[in-house]
mmCIF file of C-alpha atoms and ligand atoms in Angstrom:
data_model
loop_
_atom_site.group_PDB
_atom_site.id
_atom_site.type_symbol
_atom_site.label_atom_id
_atom_site.label_comp_id
_atom_site.label_asym_id
_atom_site.label_seq_id
_atom_site.Cartn_x
_atom_site.Cartn_y
_atom_site.Cartn_z
ATOM 1 C CA MET A 1 5.558 5.293 -23.538
ATOM 2 C CA ALA A 2 2.788 3.319 -22.123
ATOM 3 C CA GLU A 3 1.319 4.433 -18.951
ATOM 4 C CA ARG A 4 2.088 2.074 -16.154
ATOM 5 C CA LYS A 5 0.706 2.616 -12.761
ATOM 6 C CA PRO A 6 3.018 1.633 -10.031
ATOM 7 C CA LEU A 7 2.144 -1.204 -7.818
ATOM 8 C CA ILE A 8 3.521 -1.035 -4.300
ATOM 9 C CA SER A 9 3.023 -4.631 -2.669
ATOM 10 C CA GLY A 10 3.535 -5.621 0.886
ATOM 11 C CA ASN A 11 4.744 -9.215 1.191
ATOM 12 C CA TRP A 12 4.236 -10.210 4.784
ATOM 13 C CA LYS A 13 5.749 -13.751 4.474
ATOM 14 C CA MET A 14 5.135 -15.798 7.637
ATOM 15 C CA HIS A 15 4.180 -12.864 9.806
ATOM 16 C CA HIS A 16 0.918 -11.406 11.386
ATOM 17 C CA THR A 17 -1.763 -13.413 12.618
ATOM 18 C CA HIS A 18 -5.296 -12.520 11.293
ATOM 19 C CA LEU A 19 -5.704 -10.260 14.261
ATOM 20 C CA GLU A 20 -2.615 -8.446 13.649
ATOM 21 C CA ALA A 21 -3.122 -8.235 9.990
ATOM 22 C CA ILE A 22 -6.580 -6.499 10.709
ATOM 23 C CA ARG A 23 -4.803 -3.891 12.714
ATOM 24 C CA VAL A 24 -2.045 -3.375 10.092
ATOM 25 C CA VAL A 25 -4.579 -2.819 7.344
ATOM 26 C CA GLN A 26 -6.655 -0.470 9.568
ATOM 27 C CA LYS A 27 -3.677 1.664 10.276
ATOM 28 C CA LEU A 28 -2.399 1.631 6.736
ATOM 29 C CA SER A 29 -5.808 2.677 5.412
ATOM 30 C CA TYR A 30 -5.852 5.662 7.919
ATOM 31 C CA ALA A 31 -2.415 6.717 6.631
ATOM 32 C CA LEU A 32 -3.235 6.478 2.903
ATOM 33 C CA LYS A 33 -5.081 9.174 1.201
ATOM 34 C CA ASP A 34 -6.986 9.321 -2.073
ATOM 35 C CA THR A 35 -3.996 11.043 -3.895
ATOM 36 C CA ASP A 36 -1.688 8.094 -2.720
ATOM 37 C CA TYR A 37 -4.057 5.494 -4.487
ATOM 38 C CA GLU A 38 -4.052 7.889 -7.562
ATOM 39 C CA ALA A 39 -0.308 7.646 -7.719
ATOM 40 C CA ALA A 40 0.117 3.900 -7.004
ATOM 41 C CA ASP A 41 -1.873 0.593 -6.658
ATOM 42 C CA VAL A 42 -1.408 -0.826 -3.254
ATOM 43 C CA SER A 43 -1.477 -4.372 -2.427
ATOM 44 C CA VAL A 44 -1.034 -6.539 0.775
ATOM 45 C CA HIS A 45 -0.165 -10.108 0.712
ATOM 46 C CA PRO A 46 -1.047 -11.730 4.118
ATOM 47 C CA ALA A 47 -0.723 -15.327 5.157
ATOM 48 C CA PHE A 48 -3.416 -17.769 4.090
ATOM 49 C CA THR A 49 -4.988 -17.623 7.533
ATOM 50 C CA ALA A 50 -5.600 -13.830 7.281
ATOM 51 C CA LEU A 51 -6.998 -13.681 3.781
ATOM 52 C CA ARG A 52 -10.583 -13.878 4.739
ATOM 53 C CA ALA A 53 -10.420 -11.458 7.355
ATOM 54 C CA ILE A 54 -8.584 -8.797 5.295
ATOM 55 C CA GLN A 55 -11.105 -9.522 2.437
ATOM 56 C CA THR A 56 -13.981 -8.908 4.811
ATOM 57 C CA LEU A 57 -12.276 -5.636 6.117
ATOM 58 C CA ILE A 58 -11.652 -4.326 2.558
ATOM 59 C CA ASP A 59 -15.148 -4.950 1.672
ATOM 60 C CA ALA A 60 -16.873 -3.599 4.642
ATOM 61 C CA ASP A 61 -14.903 -0.413 4.898
ATOM 62 C CA ARG A 62 -14.566 -0.068 0.999
ATOM 63 C CA LEU A 63 -10.862 0.214 1.389
ATOM 64 C CA SER A 64 -8.769 1.033 -1.842
ATOM 65 C CA ILE A 65 -6.093 -1.420 -0.580
ATOM 66 C CA ILE A 66 -5.859 -4.536 -2.890
ATOM 67 C CA LEU A 67 -5.736 -8.053 -1.587
ATOM 68 C CA GLY A 68 -2.946 -10.378 -2.756
ATOM 69 C CA ALA A 69 -1.606 -13.821 -1.826
ATOM 70 C CA GLN A 70 1.937 -15.114 -1.515
ATOM 71 C CA HIS A 71 1.676 -18.568 -3.089
ATOM 72 C CA CYS A 72 -0.780 -21.131 -4.431
ATOM 73 C CA HIS A 73 -0.886 -24.574 -6.114
ATOM 74 C CA TRP A 74 -1.468 -24.711 -9.757
ATOM 75 C CA GLU A 75 -4.397 -27.438 -9.751
ATOM 76 C CA PRO A 76 -7.914 -26.261 -9.102
ATOM 77 C CA LYS A 77 -8.388 -29.173 -6.452
ATOM 78 C CA GLY A 78 -7.097 -32.591 -5.425
ATOM 79 C CA ALA A 79 -5.047 -34.545 -3.053
ATOM 80 C CA PHE A 80 -2.413 -32.099 -2.311
ATOM 81 C CA THR A 81 -2.303 -31.857 1.626
ATOM 82 C CA GLY A 82 -1.629 -28.528 2.908
ATOM 83 C CA GLU A 83 -1.921 -26.576 -0.357
ATOM 84 C CA VAL A 84 -4.231 -23.954 -1.434
ATOM 85 C CA SER A 85 -5.626 -23.741 -5.065
ATOM 86 C CA PRO A 86 -5.958 -20.596 -7.263
ATOM 87 C CA THR A 87 -9.760 -21.129 -7.420
ATOM 88 C CA MET A 88 -10.051 -20.887 -3.589
ATOM 89 C CA LEU A 89 -7.975 -17.491 -3.852
ATOM 90 C CA ALA A 90 -10.010 -16.187 -6.623
ATOM 91 C CA ALA A 91 -13.205 -17.061 -4.430
ATOM 92 C CA LEU A 92 -11.710 -14.604 -1.731
ATOM 93 C CA GLN A 93 -11.486 -11.814 -4.278
ATOM 94 C CA VAL A 94 -7.630 -11.996 -4.180
ATOM 95 C CA THR A 95 -6.285 -10.022 -7.211
ATOM 96 C CA TYR A 96 -2.451 -10.583 -7.180
ATOM 97 C CA VAL A 97 -0.590 -13.832 -6.278
ATOM 98 C CA ILE A 98 3.241 -13.937 -6.030
ATOM 99 C CA ALA A 99 4.723 -16.684 -7.987
ATOM 100 C CA GLY A 100 8.421 -17.791 -7.864
ATOM 101 C CA HIS A 101 9.556 -15.813 -4.851
ATOM 102 C CA SER A 102 13.278 -16.651 -4.201
ATOM 103 C CA GLU A 103 12.221 -18.149 -0.823
ATOM 104 C CA ARG A 104 9.769 -20.415 -2.490
ATOM 105 C CA ARG A 105 12.380 -21.354 -5.056
ATOM 106 C CA GLU A 106 15.135 -21.841 -2.707
ATOM 107 C CA LEU A 107 13.449 -23.381 0.466
ATOM 108 C CA PHE A 108 10.578 -25.222 -1.184
ATOM 109 C CA GLY A 109 11.941 -26.499 -4.516
ATOM 110 C CA GLU A 110 9.841 -24.206 -6.857
ATOM 111 C CA THR A 111 11.384 -24.447 -10.350
ATOM 112 C CA ASP A 112 10.855 -22.432 -13.294
ATOM 113 C CA GLU A 113 8.394 -25.184 -14.770
ATOM 114 C CA VAL A 114 6.382 -24.931 -11.583
ATOM 115 C CA VAL A 115 6.544 -21.122 -11.566
ATOM 116 C CA ASN A 116 5.134 -21.373 -15.208
ATOM 117 C CA LEU A 117 2.212 -23.812 -14.136
ATOM 118 C CA LYS A 118 1.387 -21.318 -11.330
ATOM 119 C CA VAL A 119 1.421 -18.253 -13.543
ATOM 120 C CA LYS A 120 -0.952 -19.966 -15.994
ATOM 121 C CA ALA A 121 -3.123 -21.187 -13.228
ATOM 122 C CA ILE A 122 -3.326 -17.801 -11.479
ATOM 123 C CA LEU A 123 -4.245 -16.095 -15.071
ATOM 124 C CA ALA A 124 -6.843 -18.734 -15.752
ATOM 125 C CA ASN A 125 -8.463 -17.828 -12.469
ATOM 126 C CA GLY A 126 -8.739 -14.314 -13.386
ATOM 127 C CA MET A 127 -5.987 -13.140 -11.117
ATOM 128 C CA THR A 128 -2.732 -11.277 -11.776
ATOM 129 C CA PRO A 129 0.698 -12.964 -11.165
ATOM 130 C CA ILE A 130 3.581 -11.311 -9.665
ATOM 131 C CA MET A 131 6.298 -13.258 -10.991
ATOM 132 C CA CYS A 132 9.672 -12.900 -9.175
ATOM 133 C CA VAL A 133 13.153 -13.253 -10.746
ATOM 134 C CA GLY A 134 16.544 -12.372 -9.371
ATOM 135 C CA GLU A 135 20.110 -13.465 -9.160
ATOM 136 C CA THR A 136 22.337 -14.810 -6.292
ATOM 137 C CA LEU A 137 25.320 -12.990 -5.101
ATOM 138 C CA ASP A 138 27.611 -15.568 -6.865
ATOM 139 C CA GLU A 139 25.629 -15.085 -10.190
ATOM 140 C CA ARG A 140 25.988 -11.326 -9.791
ATOM 141 C CA GLU A 141 29.626 -11.402 -9.066
ATOM 142 C CA ALA A 142 30.188 -13.810 -12.117
ATOM 143 C CA GLY A 143 28.461 -11.273 -14.394
ATOM 144 C CA ASP A 144 25.520 -13.569 -14.956
ATOM 145 C CA THR A 145 22.602 -11.349 -13.808
ATOM 146 C CA ASP A 146 21.016 -10.664 -17.023
ATOM 147 C CA ALA A 147 21.402 -14.321 -18.283
ATOM 148 C CA LYS A 148 19.701 -15.650 -15.048
ATOM 149 C CA VAL A 149 16.824 -13.271 -15.083
ATOM 150 C CA SER A 150 16.277 -13.386 -18.746
ATOM 151 C CA GLY A 151 16.169 -17.331 -18.607
ATOM 152 C CA GLN A 152 13.586 -17.025 -15.614
ATOM 153 C CA VAL A 153 11.513 -14.711 -17.541
ATOM 154 C CA LYS A 154 11.516 -16.927 -20.601
ATOM 155 C CA ALA A 155 10.688 -20.088 -18.723
ATOM 156 C CA GLY A 156 8.184 -18.492 -16.596
ATOM 157 C CA LEU A 157 6.163 -16.970 -19.557
ATOM 158 C CA GLU A 158 6.364 -19.934 -21.674
ATOM 159 C CA GLY A 159 3.059 -20.549 -23.528
ATOM 160 C CA LEU A 160 1.354 -17.333 -22.495
ATOM 161 C CA THR A 161 -0.256 -15.066 -25.013
ATOM 162 C CA ALA A 162 1.160 -11.606 -25.545
ATOM 163 C CA GLU A 163 -2.149 -10.024 -24.050
ATOM 164 C CA GLN A 164 -1.655 -12.180 -20.839
ATOM 165 C CA VAL A 165 1.937 -11.191 -20.525
ATOM 166 C CA GLY A 166 1.119 -7.487 -21.019
ATOM 167 C CA GLY A 167 -1.312 -7.587 -18.000
ATOM 168 C CA MET A 168 1.219 -9.132 -15.665
ATOM 169 C CA VAL A 169 3.572 -7.980 -12.921
ATOM 170 C CA VAL A 170 7.135 -9.098 -12.812
ATOM 171 C CA ALA A 171 9.328 -8.454 -9.714
ATOM 172 C CA TYR A 172 13.048 -8.174 -9.862
ATOM 173 C CA GLU A 173 14.330 -9.324 -6.570
ATOM 174 C CA PRO A 174 18.190 -9.754 -6.202
ATOM 175 C CA ILE A 175 18.473 -12.575 -3.838
ATOM 176 C CA TRP A 176 21.320 -10.968 -2.007
ATOM 177 C CA ALA A 177 19.243 -7.796 -1.293
ATOM 178 C CA ILE A 178 16.325 -9.565 0.290
ATOM 179 C CA GLY A 179 16.022 -9.025 4.031
ATOM 180 C CA THR A 180 19.706 -7.997 4.155
ATOM 181 C CA GLY A 181 19.448 -4.449 4.306
ATOM 182 C CA ARG A 182 21.524 -4.245 1.148
ATOM 183 C CA ASN A 183 19.680 -2.919 -1.789
ATOM 184 C CA ALA A 184 20.622 -2.788 -5.524
ATOM 185 C CA THR A 185 21.427 0.962 -6.393
ATOM 186 C CA PRO A 186 18.627 2.605 -8.263
ATOM 187 C CA ASP A 187 20.924 2.682 -11.420
ATOM 188 C CA ASP A 188 21.740 -1.106 -11.149
ATOM 189 C CA ALA A 189 18.011 -1.918 -10.580
ATOM 190 C CA GLN A 190 17.054 0.257 -13.386
ATOM 191 C CA ALA A 191 19.431 -1.338 -15.874
ATOM 192 C CA THR A 192 18.469 -4.875 -14.907
ATOM 193 C CA ILE A 193 14.794 -4.106 -14.945
ATOM 194 C CA ALA A 194 15.301 -2.579 -18.471
ATOM 195 C CA SER A 195 17.035 -5.894 -19.541
ATOM 196 C CA ILE A 196 14.078 -7.878 -18.082
ATOM 197 C CA ARG A 197 11.761 -5.749 -20.152
ATOM 198 C CA GLY A 198 14.032 -6.608 -23.130
ATOM 199 C CA ALA A 199 13.521 -10.164 -22.262
ATOM 200 C CA VAL A 200 9.697 -9.920 -21.910
ATOM 201 C CA ALA A 201 9.849 -8.289 -25.332
ATOM 202 C CA ASN A 202 11.686 -11.115 -26.872
ATOM 203 C CA VAL A 203 9.133 -13.642 -25.545
ATOM 204 C CA ALA A 204 5.899 -11.664 -26.029
ATOM 205 C CA GLY A 205 6.610 -8.721 -28.284
ATOM 206 C CA ALA A 206 7.218 -4.956 -27.735
ATOM 207 C CA ASP A 207 3.588 -4.076 -26.980
ATOM 208 C CA ALA A 208 3.409 -6.618 -24.020
ATOM 209 C CA ALA A 209 6.768 -5.459 -22.722
ATOM 210 C CA ALA A 210 5.522 -1.852 -22.844
ATOM 211 C CA THR A 211 2.605 -2.529 -20.667
ATOM 212 C CA VAL A 212 3.988 -5.144 -18.203
ATOM 213 C CA ARG A 213 4.661 -3.647 -14.655
ATOM 214 C CA ILE A 214 8.082 -4.547 -13.232
ATOM 215 C CA GLN A 215 8.614 -3.913 -9.671
ATOM 216 C CA TYR A 216 12.057 -3.839 -7.689
ATOM 217 C CA GLY A 217 12.247 -5.639 -4.425
ATOM 218 C CA GLY A 218 14.952 -6.135 -1.967
ATOM 219 C CA SER A 219 15.407 -4.085 1.242
ATOM 220 C CA VAL A 220 12.975 -1.204 0.052
ATOM 221 C CA LYS A 221 12.657 1.176 2.736
ATOM 222 C CA PRO A 222 11.230 4.765 3.374
ATOM 223 C CA ALA A 223 14.720 6.047 2.966
ATOM 224 C CA ASN A 224 15.445 4.540 -0.337
ATOM 225 C CA ALA A 225 11.930 4.299 -1.952
ATOM 226 C CA ALA A 226 11.727 7.587 -3.727
ATOM 227 C CA GLU A 227 14.941 7.203 -5.567
ATOM 228 C CA ILE A 228 14.132 3.622 -6.684
ATOM 229 C CA LEU A 229 10.521 4.450 -7.735
ATOM 230 C CA ALA A 230 11.706 7.460 -9.702
ATOM 231 C CA GLN A 231 13.626 5.213 -12.320
ATOM 232 C CA PRO A 232 11.842 5.200 -15.610
ATOM 233 C CA ASP A 233 11.602 1.294 -15.842
ATOM 234 C CA ILE A 234 10.745 0.599 -12.236
ATOM 235 C CA ASP A 235 6.952 0.355 -11.955
ATOM 236 C CA GLY A 236 6.706 -0.084 -8.205
ATOM 237 C CA ALA A 237 8.169 -2.281 -5.272
ATOM 238 C CA LEU A 238 7.797 -5.518 -3.569
ATOM 239 C CA VAL A 239 8.227 -4.901 -0.073
ATOM 240 C CA GLY A 240 9.082 -7.441 2.728
ATOM 241 C CA GLY A 241 10.260 -6.403 6.080
ATOM 242 C CA ALA A 242 9.299 -2.646 5.827
ATOM 243 C CA SER A 243 5.789 -3.673 4.866
ATOM 244 C CA LEU A 244 4.981 -5.221 8.226
ATOM 245 C CA ASP A 245 4.678 -2.002 10.024
ATOM 246 C CA PRO A 246 2.230 0.670 8.464
ATOM 247 C CA ASP A 247 4.436 3.409 9.702
ATOM 248 C CA GLU A 248 7.152 2.240 7.316
ATOM 249 C CA PHE A 249 5.053 0.939 4.621
ATOM 250 C CA ALA A 250 2.731 3.943 4.130
ATOM 251 C CA PRO A 251 5.764 6.412 3.402
ATOM 252 C CA ILE A 252 7.137 3.848 0.884
ATOM 253 C CA VAL A 253 3.664 4.005 -0.988
ATOM 254 C CA GLN A 254 3.765 7.797 -0.663
ATOM 255 C CA ALA A 255 7.269 7.801 -2.276
ATOM 256 C CA ALA A 256 5.664 6.804 -5.649
ATOM 257 C CA PRO A 257 6.086 9.497 -8.095
ATOM 258 C CA ARG A 258 3.044 11.852 -8.358
ATOM 259 C CA ARG A 259 1.512 11.815 -11.882
ATOM 260 C CA GLY A 260 0.315 14.637 -14.037
HETATM 261 P P1 LIG B 1 12.660 -7.269 2.002
HETATM 262 O O1 LIG B 1 11.999 -8.613 1.150
HETATM 263 O O2 LIG B 1 11.949 -6.029 1.685
HETATM 264 O O3 LIG B 1 12.596 -7.717 3.441
HETATM 265 O O4 LIG B 1 14.084 -7.405 1.533
HETATM 266 C C1 LIG B 1 11.507 -8.446 -0.076
HETATM 267 C C2 LIG B 1 10.804 -9.510 -0.501
HETATM 268 O O5 LIG B 1 11.302 -10.701 -0.169
HETATM 269 O O6 LIG B 1 9.782 -9.501 -1.313
#
């Protein structure tokens, strides 16, 4: 099997001023040891207003924490009041950009077509997309989970090369599990993520599917992280609420299986 290093990402959503963000990253960096970074890549995704502060901190203190963003527009520049371009993020040494988070899809009208444009723009600027997919509770209860996530995978990856897809990150985030305290059972998450990997293989081939990293997201906490991260197809976690507090986020990172 291909070696896929887990990626544990903290999606801070609309939380933490730049001053709070600095304190959180400092505390997180004290808690994490070299062996933790050997076991997993760790990214934080602050609000736009904190990106520059965190970039400077990572740079000055040579931290192993990786900078991520939560969103961007797909055009490099233009008359798009309020938007931030992928070019601007790349200039801040952002590595990972989330695309198609369910909150963006549901609250800000991000369609599969928009997600595809964003994924392409993120890649074109030398960054790595974390493309989110997931079903609603109604879709799950109707037995439509696999169809929903496969459709999102197909549409989101449209027009990409196998090489591009192979270097990407996909996050499986069942919408009913986000911020609700209800998480998919590790077995269910594993099964759906295996099916997402199958959908990636259909679009981009088996080699790309073997290297794409697929995270689970939705109420990941210190108490459930180890069991989720131990599943063979689950290559990390996209963590919302529990990533805001370094005392909760550090143990989640440390729950990633030790290699070797
Ligand atoms: P949660 O959020 O961990 O608070 O459920 C996950 C996410 O939205 O990425």
